[in-house]
Coordinates of C-alpha atoms in Angstrom, one line a residue:
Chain K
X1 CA -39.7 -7.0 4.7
X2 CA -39.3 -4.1 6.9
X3 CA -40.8 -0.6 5.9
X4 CA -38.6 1.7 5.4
X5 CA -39.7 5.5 6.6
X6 CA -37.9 8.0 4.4
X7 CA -34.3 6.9 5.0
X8 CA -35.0 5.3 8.5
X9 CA -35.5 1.6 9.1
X10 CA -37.6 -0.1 12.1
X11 CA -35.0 -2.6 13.4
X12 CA -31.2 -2.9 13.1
X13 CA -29.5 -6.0 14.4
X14 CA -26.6 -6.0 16.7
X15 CA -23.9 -6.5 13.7
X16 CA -25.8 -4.2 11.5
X17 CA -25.9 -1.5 14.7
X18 CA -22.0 -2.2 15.9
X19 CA -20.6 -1.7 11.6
X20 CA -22.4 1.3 11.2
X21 CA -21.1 2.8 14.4
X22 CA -18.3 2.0 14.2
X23 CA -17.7 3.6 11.2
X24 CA -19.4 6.3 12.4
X25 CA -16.6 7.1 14.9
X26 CA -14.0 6.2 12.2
X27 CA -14.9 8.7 10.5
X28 CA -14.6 11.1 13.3
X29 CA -11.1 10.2 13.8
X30 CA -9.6 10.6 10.0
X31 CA -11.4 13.3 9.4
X32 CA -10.6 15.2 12.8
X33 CA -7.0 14.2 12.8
X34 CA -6.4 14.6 9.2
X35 CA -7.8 18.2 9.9
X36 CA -5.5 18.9 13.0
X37 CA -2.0 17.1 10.9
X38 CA -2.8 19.7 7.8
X39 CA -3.3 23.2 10.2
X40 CA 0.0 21.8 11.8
X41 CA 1.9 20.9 8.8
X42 CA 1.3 24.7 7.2
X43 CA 5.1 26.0 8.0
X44 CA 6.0 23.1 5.4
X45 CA 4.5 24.5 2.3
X46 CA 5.5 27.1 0.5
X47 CA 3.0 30.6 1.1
X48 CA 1.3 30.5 -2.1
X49 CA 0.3 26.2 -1.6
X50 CA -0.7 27.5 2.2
X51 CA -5.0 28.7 1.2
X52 CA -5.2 25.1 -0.5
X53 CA -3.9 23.4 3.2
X54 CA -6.4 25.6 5.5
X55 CA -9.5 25.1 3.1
X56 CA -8.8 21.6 3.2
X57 CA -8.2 21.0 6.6
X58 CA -11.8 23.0 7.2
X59 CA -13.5 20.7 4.8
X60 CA -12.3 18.1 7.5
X61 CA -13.2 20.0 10.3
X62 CA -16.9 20.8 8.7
X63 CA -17.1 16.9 8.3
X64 CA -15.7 16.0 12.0
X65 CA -18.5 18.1 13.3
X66 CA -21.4 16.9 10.8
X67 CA -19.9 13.3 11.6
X68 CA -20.4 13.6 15.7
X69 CA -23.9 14.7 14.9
X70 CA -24.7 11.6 12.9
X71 CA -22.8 9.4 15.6
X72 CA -25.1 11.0 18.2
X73 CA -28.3 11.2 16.4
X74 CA -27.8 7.1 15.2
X75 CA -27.4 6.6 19.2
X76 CA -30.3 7.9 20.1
X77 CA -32.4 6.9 17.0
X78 CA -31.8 2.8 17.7
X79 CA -32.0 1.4 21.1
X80 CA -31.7 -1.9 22.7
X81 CA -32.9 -3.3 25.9
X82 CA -30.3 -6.6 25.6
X83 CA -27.5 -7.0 28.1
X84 CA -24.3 -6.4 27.0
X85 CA -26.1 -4.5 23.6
X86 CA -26.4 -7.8 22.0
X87 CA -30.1 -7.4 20.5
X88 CA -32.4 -6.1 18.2
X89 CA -32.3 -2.5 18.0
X90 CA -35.3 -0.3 17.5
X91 CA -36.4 3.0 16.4
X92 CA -36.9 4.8 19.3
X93 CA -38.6 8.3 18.8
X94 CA -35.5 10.6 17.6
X95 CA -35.7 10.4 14.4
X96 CA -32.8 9.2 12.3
X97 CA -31.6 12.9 10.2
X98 CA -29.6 11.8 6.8
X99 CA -30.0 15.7 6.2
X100 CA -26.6 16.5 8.3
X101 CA -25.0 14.5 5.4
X102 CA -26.5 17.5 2.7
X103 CA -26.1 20.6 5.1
X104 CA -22.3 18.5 4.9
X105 CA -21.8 18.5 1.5
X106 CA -23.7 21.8 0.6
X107 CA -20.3 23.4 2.5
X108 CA -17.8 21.1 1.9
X109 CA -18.1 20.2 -1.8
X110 CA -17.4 23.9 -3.2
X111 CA -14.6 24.5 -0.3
X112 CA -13.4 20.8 -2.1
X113 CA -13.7 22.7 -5.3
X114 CA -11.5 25.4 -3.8
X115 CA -9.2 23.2 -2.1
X116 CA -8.5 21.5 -5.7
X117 CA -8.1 24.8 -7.9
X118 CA -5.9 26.5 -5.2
X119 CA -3.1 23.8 -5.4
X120 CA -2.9 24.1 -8.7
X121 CA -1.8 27.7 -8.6
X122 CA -3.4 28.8 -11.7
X123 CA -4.1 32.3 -13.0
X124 CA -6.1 34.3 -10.9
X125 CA -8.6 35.0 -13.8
X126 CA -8.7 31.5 -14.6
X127 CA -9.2 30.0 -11.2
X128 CA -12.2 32.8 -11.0
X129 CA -14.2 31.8 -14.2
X130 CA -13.5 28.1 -13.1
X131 CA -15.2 28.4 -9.5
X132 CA -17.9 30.8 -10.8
X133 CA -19.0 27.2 -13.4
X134 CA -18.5 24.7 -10.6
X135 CA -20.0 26.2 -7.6
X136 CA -22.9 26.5 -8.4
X137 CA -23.0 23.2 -10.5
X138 CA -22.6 21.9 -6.8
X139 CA -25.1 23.4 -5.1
X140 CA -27.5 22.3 -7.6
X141 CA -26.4 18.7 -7.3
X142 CA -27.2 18.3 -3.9
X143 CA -30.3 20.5 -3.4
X144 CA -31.7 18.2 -6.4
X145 CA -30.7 14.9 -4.6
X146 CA -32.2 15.7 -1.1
X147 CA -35.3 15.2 -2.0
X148 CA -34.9 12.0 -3.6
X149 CA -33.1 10.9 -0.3
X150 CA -36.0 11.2 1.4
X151 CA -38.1 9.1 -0.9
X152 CA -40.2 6.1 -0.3
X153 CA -40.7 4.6 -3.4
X154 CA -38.1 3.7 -6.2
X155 CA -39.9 6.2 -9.5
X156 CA -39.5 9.5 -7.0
X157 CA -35.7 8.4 -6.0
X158 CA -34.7 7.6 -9.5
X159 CA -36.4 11.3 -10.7
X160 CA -34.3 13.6 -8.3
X161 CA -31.3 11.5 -8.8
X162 CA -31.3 11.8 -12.4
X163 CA -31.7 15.3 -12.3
X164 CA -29.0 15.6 -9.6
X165 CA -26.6 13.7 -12.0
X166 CA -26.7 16.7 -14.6
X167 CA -25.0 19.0 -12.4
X168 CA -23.0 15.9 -11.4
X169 CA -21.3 15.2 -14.8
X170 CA -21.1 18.5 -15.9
X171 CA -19.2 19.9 -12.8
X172 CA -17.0 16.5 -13.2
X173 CA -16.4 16.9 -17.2
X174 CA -15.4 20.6 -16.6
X175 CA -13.1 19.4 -13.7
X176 CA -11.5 16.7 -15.6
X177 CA -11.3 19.1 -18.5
X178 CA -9.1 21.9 -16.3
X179 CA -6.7 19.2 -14.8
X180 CA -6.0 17.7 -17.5
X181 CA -5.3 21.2 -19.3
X182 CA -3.2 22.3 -16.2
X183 CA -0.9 19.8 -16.4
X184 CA 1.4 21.4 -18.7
X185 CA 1.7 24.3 -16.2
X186 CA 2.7 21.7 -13.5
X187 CA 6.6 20.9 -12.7
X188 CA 7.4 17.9 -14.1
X189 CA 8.3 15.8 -10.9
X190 CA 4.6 16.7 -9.7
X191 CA 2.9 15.9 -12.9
X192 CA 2.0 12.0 -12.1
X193 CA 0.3 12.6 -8.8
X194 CA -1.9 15.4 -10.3
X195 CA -2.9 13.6 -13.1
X196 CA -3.7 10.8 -10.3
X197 CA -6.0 13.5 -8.5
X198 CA -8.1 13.5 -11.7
X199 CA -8.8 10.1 -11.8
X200 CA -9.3 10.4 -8.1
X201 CA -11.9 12.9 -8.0
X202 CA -13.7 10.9 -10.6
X203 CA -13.4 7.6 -8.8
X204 CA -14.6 8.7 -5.4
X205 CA -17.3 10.9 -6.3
X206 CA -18.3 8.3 -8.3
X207 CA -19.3 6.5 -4.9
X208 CA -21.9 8.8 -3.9
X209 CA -24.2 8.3 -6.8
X210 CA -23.6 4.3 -6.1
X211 CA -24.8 4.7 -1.8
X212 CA -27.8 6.9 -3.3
X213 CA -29.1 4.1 -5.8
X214 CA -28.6 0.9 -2.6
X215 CA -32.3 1.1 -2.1
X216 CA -33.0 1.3 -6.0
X217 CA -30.9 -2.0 -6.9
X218 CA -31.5 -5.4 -4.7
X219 CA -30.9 -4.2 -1.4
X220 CA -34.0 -3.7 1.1
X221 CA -35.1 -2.2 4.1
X222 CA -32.2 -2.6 6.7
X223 CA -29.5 -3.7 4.0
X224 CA -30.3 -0.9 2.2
X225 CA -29.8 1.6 4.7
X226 CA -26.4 -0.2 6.4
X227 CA -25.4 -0.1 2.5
X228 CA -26.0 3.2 2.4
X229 CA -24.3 4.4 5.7
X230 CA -21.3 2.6 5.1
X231 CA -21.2 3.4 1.3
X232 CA -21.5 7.3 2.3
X233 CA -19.4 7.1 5.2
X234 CA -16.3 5.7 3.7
X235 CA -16.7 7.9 0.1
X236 CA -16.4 11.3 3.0
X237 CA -13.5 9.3 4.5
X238 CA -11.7 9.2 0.9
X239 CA -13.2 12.2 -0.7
X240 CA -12.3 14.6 2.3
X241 CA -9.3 13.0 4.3
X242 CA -7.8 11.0 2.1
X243 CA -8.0 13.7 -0.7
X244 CA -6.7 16.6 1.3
X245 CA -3.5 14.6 1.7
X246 CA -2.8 14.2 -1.8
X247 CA -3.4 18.2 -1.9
X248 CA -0.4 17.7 0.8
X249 CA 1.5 15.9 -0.8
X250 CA 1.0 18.1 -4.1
X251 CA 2.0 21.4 -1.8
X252 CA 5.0 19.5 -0.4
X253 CA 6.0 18.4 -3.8
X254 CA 5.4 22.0 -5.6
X255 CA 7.3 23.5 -2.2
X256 CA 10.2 21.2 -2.5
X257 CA 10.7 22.0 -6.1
X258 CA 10.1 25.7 -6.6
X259 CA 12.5 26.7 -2.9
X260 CA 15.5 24.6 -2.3
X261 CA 14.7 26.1 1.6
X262 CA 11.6 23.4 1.5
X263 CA 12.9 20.4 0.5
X264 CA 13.5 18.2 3.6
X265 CA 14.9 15.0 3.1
X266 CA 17.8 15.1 0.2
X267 CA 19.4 17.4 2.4
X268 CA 20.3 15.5 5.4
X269 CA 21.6 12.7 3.3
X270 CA 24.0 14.9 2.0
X271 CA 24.9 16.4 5.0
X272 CA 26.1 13.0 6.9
X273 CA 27.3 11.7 3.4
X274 CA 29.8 15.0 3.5
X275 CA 31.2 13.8 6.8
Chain I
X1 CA -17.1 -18.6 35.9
X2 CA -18.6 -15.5 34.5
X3 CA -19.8 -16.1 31.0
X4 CA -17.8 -13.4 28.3
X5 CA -19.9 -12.5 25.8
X6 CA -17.3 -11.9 23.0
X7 CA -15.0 -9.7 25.0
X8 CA -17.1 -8.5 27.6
X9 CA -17.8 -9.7 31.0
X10 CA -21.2 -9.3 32.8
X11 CA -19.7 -8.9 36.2
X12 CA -17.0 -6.2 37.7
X13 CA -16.1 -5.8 41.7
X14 CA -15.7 -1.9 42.6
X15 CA -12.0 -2.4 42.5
X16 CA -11.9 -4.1 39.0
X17 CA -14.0 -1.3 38.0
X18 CA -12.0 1.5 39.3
X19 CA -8.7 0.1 38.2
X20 CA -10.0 -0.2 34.7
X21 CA -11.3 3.7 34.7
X22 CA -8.4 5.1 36.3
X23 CA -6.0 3.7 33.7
X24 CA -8.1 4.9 30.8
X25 CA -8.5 8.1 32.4
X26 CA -4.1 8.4 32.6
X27 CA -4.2 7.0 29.3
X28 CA -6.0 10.2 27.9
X29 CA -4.0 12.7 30.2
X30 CA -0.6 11.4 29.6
X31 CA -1.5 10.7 25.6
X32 CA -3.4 13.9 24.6
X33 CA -1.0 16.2 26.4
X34 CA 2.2 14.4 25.0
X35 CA 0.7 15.0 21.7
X36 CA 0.1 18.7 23.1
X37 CA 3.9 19.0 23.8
X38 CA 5.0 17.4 20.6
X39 CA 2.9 20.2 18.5
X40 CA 4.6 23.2 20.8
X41 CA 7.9 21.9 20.7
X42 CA 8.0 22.0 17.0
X43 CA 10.1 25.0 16.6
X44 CA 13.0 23.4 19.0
X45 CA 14.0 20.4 16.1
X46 CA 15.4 21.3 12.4
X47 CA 12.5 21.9 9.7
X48 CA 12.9 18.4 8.6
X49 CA 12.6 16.3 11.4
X50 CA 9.3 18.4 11.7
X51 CA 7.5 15.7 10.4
X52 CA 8.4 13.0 12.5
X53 CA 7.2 15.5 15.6
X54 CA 3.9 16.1 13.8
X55 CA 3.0 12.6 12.4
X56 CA 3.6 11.6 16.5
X57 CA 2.0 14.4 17.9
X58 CA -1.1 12.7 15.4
X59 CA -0.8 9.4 16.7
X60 CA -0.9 10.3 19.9
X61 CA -4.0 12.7 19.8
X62 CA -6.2 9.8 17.4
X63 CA -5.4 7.9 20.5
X64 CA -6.5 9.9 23.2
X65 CA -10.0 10.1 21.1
X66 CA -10.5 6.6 21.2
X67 CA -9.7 6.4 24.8
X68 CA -12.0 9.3 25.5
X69 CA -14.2 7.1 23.2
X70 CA -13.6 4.2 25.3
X71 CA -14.4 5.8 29.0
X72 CA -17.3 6.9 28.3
X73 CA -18.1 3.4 26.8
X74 CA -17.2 1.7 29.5
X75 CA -18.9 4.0 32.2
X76 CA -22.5 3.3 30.2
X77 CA -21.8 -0.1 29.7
X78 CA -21.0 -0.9 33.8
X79 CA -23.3 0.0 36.1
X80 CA -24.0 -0.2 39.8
X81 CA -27.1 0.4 42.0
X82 CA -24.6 0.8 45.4
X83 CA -24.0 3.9 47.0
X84 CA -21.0 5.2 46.9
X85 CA -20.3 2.9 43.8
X86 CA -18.9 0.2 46.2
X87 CA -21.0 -2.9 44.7
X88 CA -20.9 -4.8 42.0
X89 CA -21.0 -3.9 38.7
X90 CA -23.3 -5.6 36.0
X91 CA -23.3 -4.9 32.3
X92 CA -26.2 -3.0 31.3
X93 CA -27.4 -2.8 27.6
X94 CA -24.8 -0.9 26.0
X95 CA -22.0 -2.7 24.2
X96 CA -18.4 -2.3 25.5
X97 CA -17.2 -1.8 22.3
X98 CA -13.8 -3.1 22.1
X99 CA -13.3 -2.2 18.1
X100 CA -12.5 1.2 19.2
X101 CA -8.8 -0.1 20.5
X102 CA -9.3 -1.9 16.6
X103 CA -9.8 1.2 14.9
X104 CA -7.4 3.3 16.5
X105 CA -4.7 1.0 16.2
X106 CA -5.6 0.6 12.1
X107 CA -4.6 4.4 12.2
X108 CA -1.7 4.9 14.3
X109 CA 0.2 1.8 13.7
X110 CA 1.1 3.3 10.6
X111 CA 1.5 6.6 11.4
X112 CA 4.2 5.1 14.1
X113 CA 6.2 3.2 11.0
X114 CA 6.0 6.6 9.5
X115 CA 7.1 8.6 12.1
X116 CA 10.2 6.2 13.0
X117 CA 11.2 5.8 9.4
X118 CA 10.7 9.8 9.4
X119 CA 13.5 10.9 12.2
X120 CA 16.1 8.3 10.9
X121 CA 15.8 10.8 7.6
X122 CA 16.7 8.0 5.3
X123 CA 16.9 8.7 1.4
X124 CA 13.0 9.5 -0.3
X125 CA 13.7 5.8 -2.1
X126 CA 14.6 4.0 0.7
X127 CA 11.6 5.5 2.7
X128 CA 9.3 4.4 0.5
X129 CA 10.0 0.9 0.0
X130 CA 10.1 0.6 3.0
X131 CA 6.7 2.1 4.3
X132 CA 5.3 -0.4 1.3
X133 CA 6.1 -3.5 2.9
X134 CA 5.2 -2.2 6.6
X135 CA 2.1 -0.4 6.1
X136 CA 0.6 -3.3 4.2
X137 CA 1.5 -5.8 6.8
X138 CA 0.5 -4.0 10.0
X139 CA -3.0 -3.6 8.3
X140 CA -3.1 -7.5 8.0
X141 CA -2.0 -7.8 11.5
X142 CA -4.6 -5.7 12.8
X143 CA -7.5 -7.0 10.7
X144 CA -6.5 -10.8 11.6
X145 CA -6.4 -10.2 15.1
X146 CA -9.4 -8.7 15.4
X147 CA -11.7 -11.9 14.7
X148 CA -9.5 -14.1 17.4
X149 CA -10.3 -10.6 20.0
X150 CA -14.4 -11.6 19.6
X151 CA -13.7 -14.9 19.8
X152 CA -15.6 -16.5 22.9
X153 CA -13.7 -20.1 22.5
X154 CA -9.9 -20.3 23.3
X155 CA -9.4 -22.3 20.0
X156 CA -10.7 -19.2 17.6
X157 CA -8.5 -16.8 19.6
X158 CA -5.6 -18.9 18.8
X159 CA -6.3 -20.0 15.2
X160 CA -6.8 -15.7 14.7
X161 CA -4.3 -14.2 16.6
X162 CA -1.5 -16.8 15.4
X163 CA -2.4 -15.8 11.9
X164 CA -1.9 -11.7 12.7
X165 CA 1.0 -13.2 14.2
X166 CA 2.9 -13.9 10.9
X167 CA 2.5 -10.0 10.1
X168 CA 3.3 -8.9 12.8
X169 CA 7.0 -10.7 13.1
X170 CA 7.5 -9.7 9.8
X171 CA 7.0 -6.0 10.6
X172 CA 9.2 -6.2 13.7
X173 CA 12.2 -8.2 11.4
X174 CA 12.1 -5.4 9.1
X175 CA 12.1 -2.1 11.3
X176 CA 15.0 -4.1 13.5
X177 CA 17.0 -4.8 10.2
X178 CA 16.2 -1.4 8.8
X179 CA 17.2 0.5 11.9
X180 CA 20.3 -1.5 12.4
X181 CA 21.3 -0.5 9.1
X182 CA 20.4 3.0 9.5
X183 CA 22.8 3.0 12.5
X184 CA 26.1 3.8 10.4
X185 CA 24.1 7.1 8.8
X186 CA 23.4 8.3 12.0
X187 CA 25.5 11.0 13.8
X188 CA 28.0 9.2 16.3
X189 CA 25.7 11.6 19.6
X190 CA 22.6 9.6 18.5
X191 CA 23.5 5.7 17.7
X192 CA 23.2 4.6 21.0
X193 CA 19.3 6.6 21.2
X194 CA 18.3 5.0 18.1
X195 CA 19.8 1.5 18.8
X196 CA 18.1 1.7 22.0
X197 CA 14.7 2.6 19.9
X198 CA 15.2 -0.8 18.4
X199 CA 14.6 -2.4 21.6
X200 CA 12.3 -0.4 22.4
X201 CA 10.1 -1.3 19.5
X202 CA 10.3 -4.7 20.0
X203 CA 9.6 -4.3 23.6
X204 CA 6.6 -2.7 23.6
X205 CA 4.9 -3.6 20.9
X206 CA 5.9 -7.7 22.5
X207 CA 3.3 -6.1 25.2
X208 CA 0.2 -6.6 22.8
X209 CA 0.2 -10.0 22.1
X210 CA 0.6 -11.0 25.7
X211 CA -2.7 -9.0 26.2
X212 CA -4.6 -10.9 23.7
X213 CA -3.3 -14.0 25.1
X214 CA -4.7 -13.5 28.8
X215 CA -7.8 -15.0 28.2
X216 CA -6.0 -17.9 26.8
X217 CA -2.7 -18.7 29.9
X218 CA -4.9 -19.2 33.2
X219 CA -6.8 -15.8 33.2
X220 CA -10.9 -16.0 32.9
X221 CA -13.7 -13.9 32.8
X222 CA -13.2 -10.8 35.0
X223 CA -10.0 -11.3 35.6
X224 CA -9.0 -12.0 32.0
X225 CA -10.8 -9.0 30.8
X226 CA -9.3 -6.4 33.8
X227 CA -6.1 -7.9 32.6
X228 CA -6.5 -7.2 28.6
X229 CA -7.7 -3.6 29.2
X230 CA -4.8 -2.8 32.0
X231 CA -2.3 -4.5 29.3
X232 CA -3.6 -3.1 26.4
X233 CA -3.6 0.7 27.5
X234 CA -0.4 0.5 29.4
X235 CA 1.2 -0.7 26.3
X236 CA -0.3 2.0 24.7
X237 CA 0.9 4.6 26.3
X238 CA 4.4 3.4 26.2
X239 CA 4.2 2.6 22.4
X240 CA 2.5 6.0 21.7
X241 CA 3.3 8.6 24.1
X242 CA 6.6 7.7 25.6
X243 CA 8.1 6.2 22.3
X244 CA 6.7 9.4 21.4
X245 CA 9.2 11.6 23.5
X246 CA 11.7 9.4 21.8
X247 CA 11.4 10.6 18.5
X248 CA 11.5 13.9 20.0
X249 CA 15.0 13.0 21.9
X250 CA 16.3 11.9 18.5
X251 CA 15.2 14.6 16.6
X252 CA 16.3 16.8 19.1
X253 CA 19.8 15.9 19.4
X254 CA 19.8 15.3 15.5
X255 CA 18.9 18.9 15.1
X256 CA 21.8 20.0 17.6
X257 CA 24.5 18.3 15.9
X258 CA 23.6 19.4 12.3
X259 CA 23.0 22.8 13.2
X260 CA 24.7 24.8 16.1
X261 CA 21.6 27.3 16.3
X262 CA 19.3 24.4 17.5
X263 CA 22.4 23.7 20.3
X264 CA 20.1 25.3 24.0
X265 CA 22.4 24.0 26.5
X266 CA 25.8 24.5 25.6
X267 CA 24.6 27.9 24.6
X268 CA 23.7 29.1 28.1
X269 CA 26.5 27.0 29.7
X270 CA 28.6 30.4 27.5
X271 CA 26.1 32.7 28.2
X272 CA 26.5 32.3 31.6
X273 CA 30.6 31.7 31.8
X274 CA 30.8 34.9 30.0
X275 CA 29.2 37.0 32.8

């Protein structure tokens, strides 16, 4: 078995190497370009949906830049010497840094927070008391699980992780909670997609907790760790990208219904169907 | 004959090499600053052919990442110790990575459905159902074909790409039928735009087949592989960036017939009569 150094492992092999970076630079792309459609796609929201669009598009702009650091860093933490990059790859002496992924989520999960509660459109005294729970729910979250992270052994990983999940539930339970409690407010024609958002949020943050426990169930040294990239990597994808389209879609939804000035497609329709 | 290993060769003359990095370099220029127009020109189209212009002007900048991507690739991967460049060039232990064409085309593929299904401005049902049968099947096109593009045996290549073939003539029957039918909604100035996009589609995206089959009719090793990339990034440019310009032709003349505000030329055709 190889030993496993923190988070780092000795050897990759070229499969391992290519899925992992490769995934790496996905990443990069849906995150960017997800960033760059929802700054662009602002004039199509009404004013009020417009804060939930920018903080969105920054938490995919926070993640695009954490995301070329890891691609980076992975290059120059495993080397091969094989033509063509079809080898064993080896630690070289850059060390392999999982804490971009914290730094990461210590900005983007409240802005995610933000992001959520602004689309909603809730009262201002309610949105406050909400964000002053959840914040720092989050921020306790992943300080605790950092240090399990960088464990060794199984007993200190399950400790911080356990501790890491209080924050966890309670910040999901009180999320799930206001949702479910705002759909009442919500037009009607919008009320399916944010009652999907809730099961959403739950679903996909539901994925971290599964890439931190790779090392603690079956998987070993190099699985673990290609487990745990991939299992990381495509929960950001979902969490941040695929998430702040839904906010989109929301915004467009809430825009189209409250401003007959927003809604886009019905229109032309009519328009040829009057010719 | 120059062994491949999966896709790459070990083995480039100066010429091969340059023809291959000149074309990826125009493939960035003429991609990223088509996208740069589309996102400028918004304000010259009507608010709801908007998104057709954005979801394009996405498309065509995911591309030009992965070509930036793909440079760079290929200018570690080929190396050669002449001066002035003018030797051969020998693969040297980096990987020339060809899922980043894979990964880029797993994005924008369906971003292109959306944005041609977009400008047509067909009813929100219609849309739909259709993006639900296309979107599916161009993922299984491009996760079939990707196998048969590793393969190293001719029979693999086949077996794969023959299989993403199914998909992909699918996906081509249904945009033709669709935009045939869309035809009578359109206004009388643009039928003969969008009929020509028809062809268009069918045209171009006919290019990316025949690259995969290189390897397979006559071509090998070098030779094959100058071929795929030169076929490969010239049909994407004309699939991304020119069809690109179409949409914004459509949209354009779309926006002039519905509303006489969005008319430029005609306007200072008067302007200038009236002196």
């Amino acid at each position: 078995m190889i030993v496993a150094q923190g988070i780092q492992v000795n050897e990759l092999s070229s499969g391992q190497y290519d899925s992992i970076y490769n995934l790496f630079s996905l990443a990069i792309a849906s995150l960017g370009f997800t960033g760059l459609f929802l700054v662009i796609s602002q004039g199509r929201v009404l004013k009020r949906y417009r804060n939930a669009l920018i903080v969105s598009a920054t938490v995919c702009f926070i993640a695009t830049y954490h995301y070329f650091r890891i691609f980076n860093n992975f290059k120059d933490s495993y080397q091969t010497s094989a033509q063509g990059g079809r080898g064993t790859f080896t630690l070289t002496n850059v060390e392999f840094n999982e804490a971009y992924r914290y730094v990461d989520w210590f900005l983007t999960v409240p802005l995610l927070l933000v992001e959520t509660i602004a689309v909603l459109a809730l009262a201002k005294a309610v949105q406050k008391s909400l964000l002053f729970k959840l914040v720092p729910a989050s921020a306790l979250m992943i300080a605790l699980g950092y240090p399990g992270e960088l464990a060794t052994d199984t007993a200190t990983r399950l400790i911080w992780g356990t501790l890491s999940t209080i924050p966890f539930l309670y910040l999901l339970y009180v999320l799930f909670v206001e949702l479910s409690k705002s759909l009442d407010r919500q037009p009607p024609e919008v009320r399916g997609t944010v009652s999907r958002l809730r099961i959403m949020l739950v679903g996909l943050w539901g994925v971290y907790p599964i890439a931190y426990l790779f090392p603690v169930f079956g998987f070993d040294g190099s699985n673990a760790f290609v487990a745990r990239q991939v299992g990381y990597s495509l929960a950001d994808i979902f969490a941040k990208a695929a998430f702040g389209l839904v906010i989109f879609k929301i915004a467009r939804m809430k825009s189209e219904v409250e401003d007959p000035a927003f809604a886009e497609q019905e229109d032309t329709e009519v328009v040829h169907a009057a010719r």
